[in-house]
XYZ file of N, CA and C in Angstrom:
609
model
N 99.420 123.449 68.217
C 99.481 122.880 69.527
C 100.364 123.810 70.332
N 99.829 124.192 71.445
C 100.777 125.013 72.343
C 101.921 124.091 73.123
N 102.930 124.991 73.752
C 103.892 124.048 74.416
C 103.337 123.506 75.751
N 102.434 124.171 76.228
C 101.832 123.448 77.514
C 101.181 122.243 77.226
N 100.393 122.094 75.981
C 99.674 120.867 75.710
C 100.638 119.830 75.323
N 101.762 120.222 74.770
C 102.799 119.080 74.172
C 103.692 118.721 75.573
N 103.687 119.591 76.483
C 104.427 118.902 77.832
C 103.534 117.993 78.509
N 102.149 118.229 78.519
C 101.279 117.413 79.106
C 101.119 116.219 78.405
N 101.384 116.185 77.132
C 101.261 114.858 76.500
C 102.474 114.113 76.751
N 103.715 114.751 76.699
C 104.985 114.102 76.864
C 105.011 113.530 78.293
N 104.411 114.023 79.227
C 104.391 113.607 80.716
C 103.804 112.326 81.137
N 102.847 111.849 80.078
C 102.197 110.623 80.246
C 103.166 109.322 80.343
N 103.043 108.759 81.328
C 104.027 107.521 81.524
C 103.660 106.362 80.720
N 104.619 105.484 80.185
C 104.407 104.417 79.188
C 103.376 103.394 79.804
N 103.299 103.261 81.281
C 102.304 102.438 81.816
C 100.772 102.706 81.572
N 100.523 103.963 81.287
C 99.086 104.545 80.967
C 98.658 104.401 79.608
N 99.705 103.953 78.720
C 99.236 103.710 77.306
C 98.481 102.270 77.281
N 97.594 102.481 76.364
C 96.961 100.922 76.298
C 97.758 99.905 75.752
N 98.862 100.246 74.976
C 99.847 99.143 74.532
C 100.873 98.672 75.433
N 100.942 99.309 76.719
C 101.855 98.941 77.400
C 101.533 97.390 78.085
N 102.650 96.619 78.218
C 102.303 95.187 78.773
C 101.974 95.363 80.264
N 101.097 94.537 80.534
C 100.706 94.496 82.084
C 101.623 93.558 82.913
N 101.938 94.070 84.147
C 102.752 93.217 84.933
C 102.077 92.126 85.456
N 102.736 91.009 85.596
C 102.157 89.765 85.990
C 102.872 89.273 87.374
N 102.242 88.630 88.074
C 102.796 87.837 89.341
C 103.389 86.607 88.777
N 104.619 86.745 88.508
C 105.414 85.593 87.682
C 105.197 84.193 88.612
N 105.389 84.288 89.935
C 105.458 83.152 90.736
C 103.929 82.422 90.531
N 102.948 83.180 90.832
C 101.556 82.810 90.657
C 101.115 82.342 89.157
N 101.662 82.976 88.190
C 101.418 82.393 86.891
C 101.910 81.263 86.358
N 103.175 81.016 86.875
C 103.606 79.746 86.866
C 103.147 78.712 87.444
N 102.651 78.984 88.600
C 101.968 78.013 89.492
C 100.769 77.569 88.964
N 100.029 78.498 88.387
C 98.774 78.262 87.544
C 98.878 77.306 86.399
N 99.885 77.659 85.637
C 100.214 76.671 84.365
C 100.721 75.257 84.863
N 101.488 75.323 85.911
C 102.030 73.916 86.315
C 100.784 73.108 87.036
N 99.881 73.855 87.620
C 98.712 73.085 88.198
C 97.925 72.510 87.254
N 97.837 72.748 86.110
C 97.162 72.179 84.848
C 97.881 71.139 84.075
N 99.002 71.239 84.366
C 100.023 70.533 83.429
C 100.129 68.990 83.875
N 99.854 67.916 83.010
C 99.982 66.641 83.264
C 101.474 66.127 83.213
N 102.215 66.814 82.413
C 103.637 66.544 81.960
C 104.613 67.529 82.468
N 105.883 67.141 82.492
C 107.021 68.034 82.858
C 106.973 69.171 81.845
N 107.026 70.432 82.202
C 106.909 71.654 81.241
C 108.472 72.139 81.204
N 109.052 72.194 80.302
C 110.419 72.795 80.157
C 110.454 74.473 80.485
N 111.462 74.882 81.202
C 111.531 76.267 81.497
C 111.536 77.089 80.187
N 111.953 76.696 79.126
C 111.882 77.490 78.005
C 110.418 77.789 77.529
N 109.648 76.652 77.503
C 108.242 76.652 77.459
C 107.380 77.688 78.441
N 107.850 77.548 79.624
C 107.262 78.510 80.627
C 107.651 79.993 80.353
N 108.885 80.040 80.055
C 109.229 81.439 79.815
C 108.459 82.173 78.570
N 108.289 81.349 77.588
C 107.747 81.820 76.290
C 106.143 82.231 76.648
N 105.525 81.436 77.561
C 104.074 81.518 77.871
C 104.034 82.872 78.638
N 104.934 83.162 79.347
C 104.660 84.406 80.270
C 105.584 85.604 79.741
N 106.247 85.419 78.545
C 107.170 86.551 78.062
C 108.043 87.066 78.866
N 108.851 86.010 79.636
C 109.741 86.558 80.641
C 111.201 85.733 80.306
N 112.170 86.286 80.743
C 113.608 85.515 80.627
C 113.620 84.329 81.359
N 114.312 83.446 80.744
C 114.540 82.148 81.210
C 115.135 82.056 82.566
N 116.063 82.818 82.838
C 116.809 82.959 84.172
C 115.596 83.462 85.189
N 114.749 84.589 84.900
C 113.824 84.915 85.774
C 112.789 83.853 86.141
N 112.583 83.028 85.176
C 111.485 81.880 85.451
C 112.042 80.910 86.306
N 113.361 80.399 85.850
C 114.036 79.528 86.597
C 114.129 79.966 88.166
N 114.422 81.227 88.356
C 114.499 81.804 89.686
C 113.224 81.676 90.379
N 112.041 82.015 89.685
C 110.712 81.888 90.267
C 110.441 80.329 90.718
N 110.748 79.484 89.764
C 110.400 78.063 89.999
C 111.175 77.701 91.230
N 112.505 78.040 91.664
C 113.065 77.740 92.690
C 112.383 78.363 94.129
N 111.854 79.614 93.854
C 111.051 80.144 94.852
C 109.647 79.365 95.259
N 109.097 78.893 94.189
C 107.872 78.018 94.362
C 108.510 76.721 95.245
N 109.387 76.160 94.735
C 110.129 74.821 95.349
C 110.174 75.130 96.862
N 110.946 76.162 97.130
C 110.998 76.590 98.682
C 109.787 76.951 99.438
N 108.915 77.640 98.528
C 107.622 77.967 99.272
C 106.767 76.679 99.526
N 106.640 75.786 98.523
C 106.051 74.435 98.865
C 106.684 73.647 100.045
N 108.052 73.864 100.157
C 108.640 72.970 101.155
C 108.706 73.622 102.424
N 107.975 74.794 102.483
C 107.968 75.474 103.792
C 109.318 76.454 104.340
N 110.138 76.304 103.181
C 111.347 77.252 103.576
C 111.255 78.626 103.701
N 110.056 79.096 103.325
C 109.837 80.631 103.056
C 109.044 81.062 104.285
N 108.948 80.334 105.176
C 108.258 80.834 106.486
C 106.914 80.240 106.546
N 106.291 79.668 105.674
C 104.935 79.090 105.607
C 105.045 77.614 105.939
N 103.636 76.955 105.938
C 103.794 75.625 106.160
C 104.015 74.822 104.848
N 104.456 73.711 105.151
C 104.971 72.595 104.164
C 103.801 72.278 103.353
N 103.644 72.531 102.008
C 102.441 71.962 101.413
C 102.336 70.308 101.200
N 101.039 69.790 100.888
C 100.733 68.524 100.700
C 101.270 68.014 99.265
N 101.709 68.971 98.395
C 102.480 68.919 97.102
C 103.516 69.362 97.113
N 104.505 69.057 96.015
C 105.773 69.531 95.647
C 105.983 69.743 94.303
N 106.980 70.662 94.057
C 107.234 70.916 92.635
C 108.690 70.291 92.311
N 108.769 69.492 91.242
C 110.002 68.810 90.998
C 110.430 69.080 89.534
N 111.808 68.968 89.391
C 112.478 69.151 88.042
C 112.620 67.724 87.500
N 111.960 66.999 86.529
C 111.989 65.942 86.148
C 111.798 65.787 84.439
N 112.710 64.889 83.844
C 112.240 64.730 82.497
C 112.594 65.963 81.572
N 113.461 66.974 82.091
C 113.739 68.068 81.187
C 112.760 69.147 81.491
N 111.881 69.060 82.601
C 110.848 70.119 82.850
C 110.509 69.949 84.041
N 109.322 70.703 84.570
C 108.836 70.870 85.837
C 107.509 70.485 86.097
N 107.144 69.927 87.187
C 105.878 69.236 87.339
C 105.386 69.212 88.856
N 104.270 69.521 89.213
C 103.755 69.316 90.636
C 103.463 67.697 90.769
N 103.699 67.429 92.028
C 103.411 66.064 92.513
C 102.826 66.022 93.927
N 102.160 65.192 94.173
C 101.642 64.748 95.564
C 102.996 64.342 96.378
N 103.145 64.677 97.548
C 104.376 64.355 98.457
C 104.053 62.971 98.681
N 105.312 62.029 98.744
C 105.145 60.728 98.866
C 104.544 60.303 100.238
N 104.651 61.358 101.226
C 104.025 61.155 102.576
C 102.512 60.777 102.414
N 101.835 61.495 101.291
C 100.396 61.134 101.268
C 99.930 60.343 100.165
N 100.781 59.542 99.437
C 100.348 58.765 98.479
C 99.309 57.760 98.720
N 99.372 57.076 99.827
C 98.569 56.055 100.315
C 97.237 56.765 100.711
N 97.023 57.863 101.287
C 95.945 58.470 101.654
C 95.371 59.074 100.265
N 96.117 59.756 99.363
C 95.442 60.192 98.088
C 94.898 59.068 97.240
N 95.859 57.794 97.365
C 95.386 56.800 96.513
C 93.802 56.240 97.082
N 94.008 56.069 98.144
C 92.485 55.498 98.965
C 91.372 56.428 98.502
N 91.594 57.826 98.688
C 90.777 58.862 98.384
C 90.167 58.692 97.010
N 91.099 58.580 96.020
C 90.638 58.808 94.665
C 90.083 57.349 94.218
N 90.522 56.180 94.861
C 89.783 54.936 94.571
C 88.357 54.965 94.947
N 88.045 55.525 96.154
C 86.880 55.612 96.734
C 85.824 56.461 95.800
N 86.387 57.666 95.488
C 85.815 58.686 94.607
C 85.303 58.228 93.296
N 86.131 57.362 92.711
C 85.880 57.104 91.283
C 84.869 56.103 91.009
N 84.119 56.097 90.082
C 83.011 55.106 89.566
C 83.815 53.754 89.392
N 82.968 52.840 89.747
C 83.559 51.510 89.525
C 83.787 50.879 88.220
N 83.065 51.655 87.134
C 83.100 51.253 85.685
C 83.946 52.286 85.039
N 84.680 51.879 83.979
C 85.402 52.714 82.973
C 84.426 53.275 82.064
N 84.651 54.442 81.584
C 83.932 54.900 80.426
C 84.254 54.246 79.087
N 83.441 54.520 78.081
C 84.071 54.034 76.861
C 85.346 54.664 76.492
N 85.256 56.054 76.559
C 86.657 56.777 76.294
C 87.743 56.251 76.948
N 87.643 55.783 78.319
C 88.774 55.353 79.021
C 89.150 53.892 78.600
N 88.271 53.084 78.084
C 88.554 51.837 77.522
C 89.282 51.696 76.319
N 88.976 52.845 75.436
C 89.570 52.901 73.999
C 90.879 53.466 74.477
N 90.949 54.305 75.512
C 92.557 54.811 75.605
C 93.421 53.914 76.273
N 92.800 52.935 77.151
C 93.479 52.008 77.838
C 93.970 50.841 76.776
N 92.995 50.629 75.777
C 93.496 49.699 74.771
C 94.667 50.317 73.914
N 94.638 51.479 73.479
C 95.723 51.876 72.727
C 97.056 51.975 73.553
N 97.106 52.315 74.767
C 98.032 52.236 75.604
C 98.650 50.713 75.778
N 97.737 50.014 75.995
C 98.097 48.378 76.281
C 98.912 47.873 74.898
N 98.262 48.193 73.737
C 98.987 47.665 72.593
C 100.240 48.613 72.080
N 100.410 49.744 72.494
C 101.575 50.688 71.932
C 102.404 50.977 73.098
N 102.297 50.374 74.193
C 103.249 50.889 75.220
C 104.790 50.539 75.120
N 105.463 51.487 75.641
C 105.288 52.703 76.340
C 104.848 53.725 75.282
N 104.064 54.672 75.657
C 103.415 55.685 74.763
C 103.121 56.864 75.359
N 103.215 58.033 74.769
C 102.924 59.338 75.184
C 101.539 59.576 75.127
N 101.072 60.737 75.732
C 99.733 61.172 75.872
C 99.339 61.614 74.366
N 100.317 62.437 73.707
C 100.062 62.780 72.459
C 100.006 61.909 71.381
N 100.648 60.726 71.609
C 100.669 59.532 70.406
C 99.169 58.844 70.722
N 98.798 58.746 71.898
C 97.663 58.369 72.142
C 96.372 59.076 71.496
N 96.644 60.404 71.585
C 95.713 61.430 71.232
C 95.570 61.189 69.547
N 96.604 60.965 68.991
C 96.704 61.041 67.494
C 95.958 59.590 66.999
N 96.068 58.660 67.841
C 95.344 57.516 67.498
C 93.891 57.594 67.705
N 93.391 58.198 68.665
C 92.094 58.426 69.033
C 91.451 59.653 68.355
N 92.384 60.707 68.049
C 91.861 61.960 67.316
C 91.105 62.751 68.195
N 91.344 62.469 69.728
C 90.707 63.436 70.650
C 91.526 63.815 71.644
N 91.287 64.647 72.560
C 92.258 64.925 73.717
C 91.975 63.815 74.753
N 93.088 63.314 75.265
C 92.854 62.188 76.250
C 93.592 62.401 77.585
N 93.669 64.064 77.941
C 94.290 64.159 79.185
C 93.723 63.708 80.346
N 92.207 64.098 80.424
C 91.457 63.688 81.603
C 91.354 62.093 81.722
N 91.249 61.378 80.631
C 91.136 60.090 80.616
C 92.507 59.355 81.112
N 93.566 59.914 80.743
C 94.906 59.505 81.141
C 95.032 59.455 82.678
N 94.659 60.762 83.299
C 94.660 60.972 84.737
C 93.666 60.026 85.186
N 92.511 59.599 84.759
C 91.530 58.579 85.377
C 92.286 57.143 85.631
N 93.008 56.770 84.427
C 93.723 55.566 84.386
C 94.911 55.432 85.240
N 95.407 56.538 85.410
C 96.548 56.623 86.563
C 96.097 56.455 87.682
N 94.804 57.233 88.137
C 94.584 57.138 89.461
C 93.849 55.848 89.934
N 93.396 55.143 88.709
C 92.860 53.820 89.112
C 94.105 52.787 89.163
N 95.217 53.236 88.839
C 96.373 52.295 89.047
C 96.423 51.256 87.856
N 95.691 51.637 86.593
C 95.607 50.723 85.582
C 96.998 51.031 84.637
N 97.355 52.447 84.635
C 98.618 52.613 83.921
C 99.383 53.420 84.808
N 100.925 53.755 84.275
C 101.827 54.377 85.347
C 102.737 55.050 84.458
N 103.437 55.972 84.934
C 104.443 56.618 84.110
C 105.682 55.597 83.910
N 106.319 55.647 82.818
C 107.241 54.664 82.490
C 108.344 55.385 81.680
N 108.774 56.469 82.243
C 109.995 57.053 81.645
C 109.413 58.344 80.847
N 110.637 58.972 80.008
C 110.208 59.874 79.250
C 110.825 59.802 77.835
N 110.039 60.218 76.856
C 110.306 59.948 75.391
C 111.397 60.810 75.037
N 112.589 60.316 74.390
C 113.810 60.945 74.214
C 113.757 62.010 73.218
N 112.603 61.869 72.383
C 112.446 62.763 71.204
C 111.734 63.969 71.534
N 110.578 63.836 72.144
C 109.452 64.707 72.471
C 109.660 65.410 73.745
N 110.202 64.514 74.850
C 110.382 64.854 76.245
C 109.036 64.389 77.081
N 108.087 64.173 76.213
C 106.694 63.695 76.919
C 106.860 62.728 77.767
N 105.950 62.443 78.841
C 105.953 61.386 79.730
C 105.324 60.109 79.011
N 106.017 59.067 79.348
C 105.402 57.737 78.663
C 104.669 57.015 79.714
N 103.734 56.336 79.178
C 102.796 55.572 80.050
C 102.732 53.889 79.465
N 102.497 53.082 80.521
C 102.553 51.645 80.434
C 101.491 51.097 81.299
N 100.908 49.958 80.946
C 99.959 49.214 81.912
C 100.698 48.899 83.142
N 99.932 48.475 83.953
C 100.435 48.005 85.373
C 99.935 46.543 85.502
N 100.613 45.873 86.541
C 100.416 44.634 86.991
C 98.840 44.406 87.350
N 98.346 45.744 87.820
C 96.892 45.374 88.419
C 95.914 45.247 87.091
N 96.323 45.728 86.075
C 95.604 45.562 84.774
C 95.665 44.101 84.493
N 96.885 43.557 84.456
C 96.955 42.059 84.155
C 96.256 41.213 85.200
N 96.145 41.799 86.426
C 95.122 40.899 87.310
C 93.717 41.067 87.009
N 93.329 42.117 86.470
C 92.018 42.252 86.216
C 91.348 41.481 84.867
N 92.610 41.345 83.924
C 92.250 40.738 82.850
C 92.430 39.183 82.820
N 93.218 38.802 83.875
C 93.418 37.328 84.278
C 94.499 36.857 83.400
N 95.621 37.841 82.945
C 96.866 37.222 82.270
C 97.994 37.406 82.965
N 99.192 36.925 82.597
C 100.246 36.936 83.268
C 101.265 37.883 82.702
N 100.996 38.241 81.464
C 101.786 39.130 80.576
C 100.998 39.779 79.511
N 101.524 41.056 79.221
C 100.800 41.793 78.084
C 100.874 41.300 76.878
N 101.896 40.240 76.728
C 102.005 39.681 75.457
C 100.794 38.458 75.388
N 100.044 38.412 76.201
C 98.837 37.349 76.147
C 97.631 38.191 75.604
N 97.765 39.479 75.423
C 96.586 40.247 74.928
C 96.249 39.603 73.449
N 95.200 39.502 73.125
C 94.778 38.857 71.621
C 95.369 39.813 70.592
N 95.725 39.277 69.524
C 96.179 39.982 68.308
C 95.061 40.812 67.856
N 95.416 42.148 67.453
C 94.498 43.116 67.008
C 94.364 43.157 65.578
N 95.336 42.663 64.939
C 95.391 42.821 63.317
C 94.242 42.250 62.641
N 93.894 40.795 62.972
C 92.819 40.345 62.225
C 91.470 40.966 62.343
N 91.292 42.049 63.413
C 90.325 42.589 63.578
C 90.102 43.890 62.710
N 91.275 44.328 62.081
C 91.313 45.439 61.288
C 90.911 45.240 59.897
N 90.507 46.210 59.117
C 90.267 45.987 57.653
C 90.997 45.246 57.006
N 92.396 45.384 56.819
C 93.156 44.843 55.875
C 93.867 43.580 56.549
N 93.743 43.397 57.909
C 94.321 42.274 58.506
C 95.728 42.441 58.557
N 96.354 43.760 58.434
C 97.878 43.695 58.484
C 98.375 44.750 59.286
N 97.767 45.832 59.383
C 98.287 46.824 60.393
C 97.817 46.925 61.708
N 98.572 47.022 62.746
C 97.974 47.080 63.935
C 98.212 48.408 64.771
N 98.347 48.336 65.995
C 98.648 49.618 66.660
C 100.323 49.640 66.767
N 100.940 48.360 66.590
C 102.339 48.452 66.662
C 103.008 48.979 65.435
N 103.940 49.784 65.733
C 104.576 50.461 64.222
C 105.419 49.409 63.372
């Protein structure tokens, strides 16, 4: 190998090599992940997903908050980014709760699917419960079903699980009205319907 060829190879920048990590738009990457997240996502989890330092991710989140609030020179968005339950999550601004609620109720079909009914049953008997706990009982992903039940006003957020940090869900008074009962305690006992007559949804 000649000295000229050696110098040419040595002058190739690291960015030109196939193994060099591609740069990402951190703010937009975080925005995309938060857009599809139904529960607050911890900063550490976001940092791990984009392989960036926690401090850099936290600063990016604050930039997104300012951006959505119109503090960066743009218009104030109809949604906002909040730090809740040990993580970050997007929410509709309170100013538009009524409008969005009416829109969703009109757009949704009048009847619940079988999957929604089964998920609602698990939540009713085990509440307050996280989505992951419901998914374990049903052995399927329940993300979209939970969103449907929340949009219908049949379930609502009821705090955060102290162990997992997941959002807890519980039934609402609207469900009691639909069922014609005054309390969730009036739900029929489910144990007699199971094979051994002993175990129910309750731990």
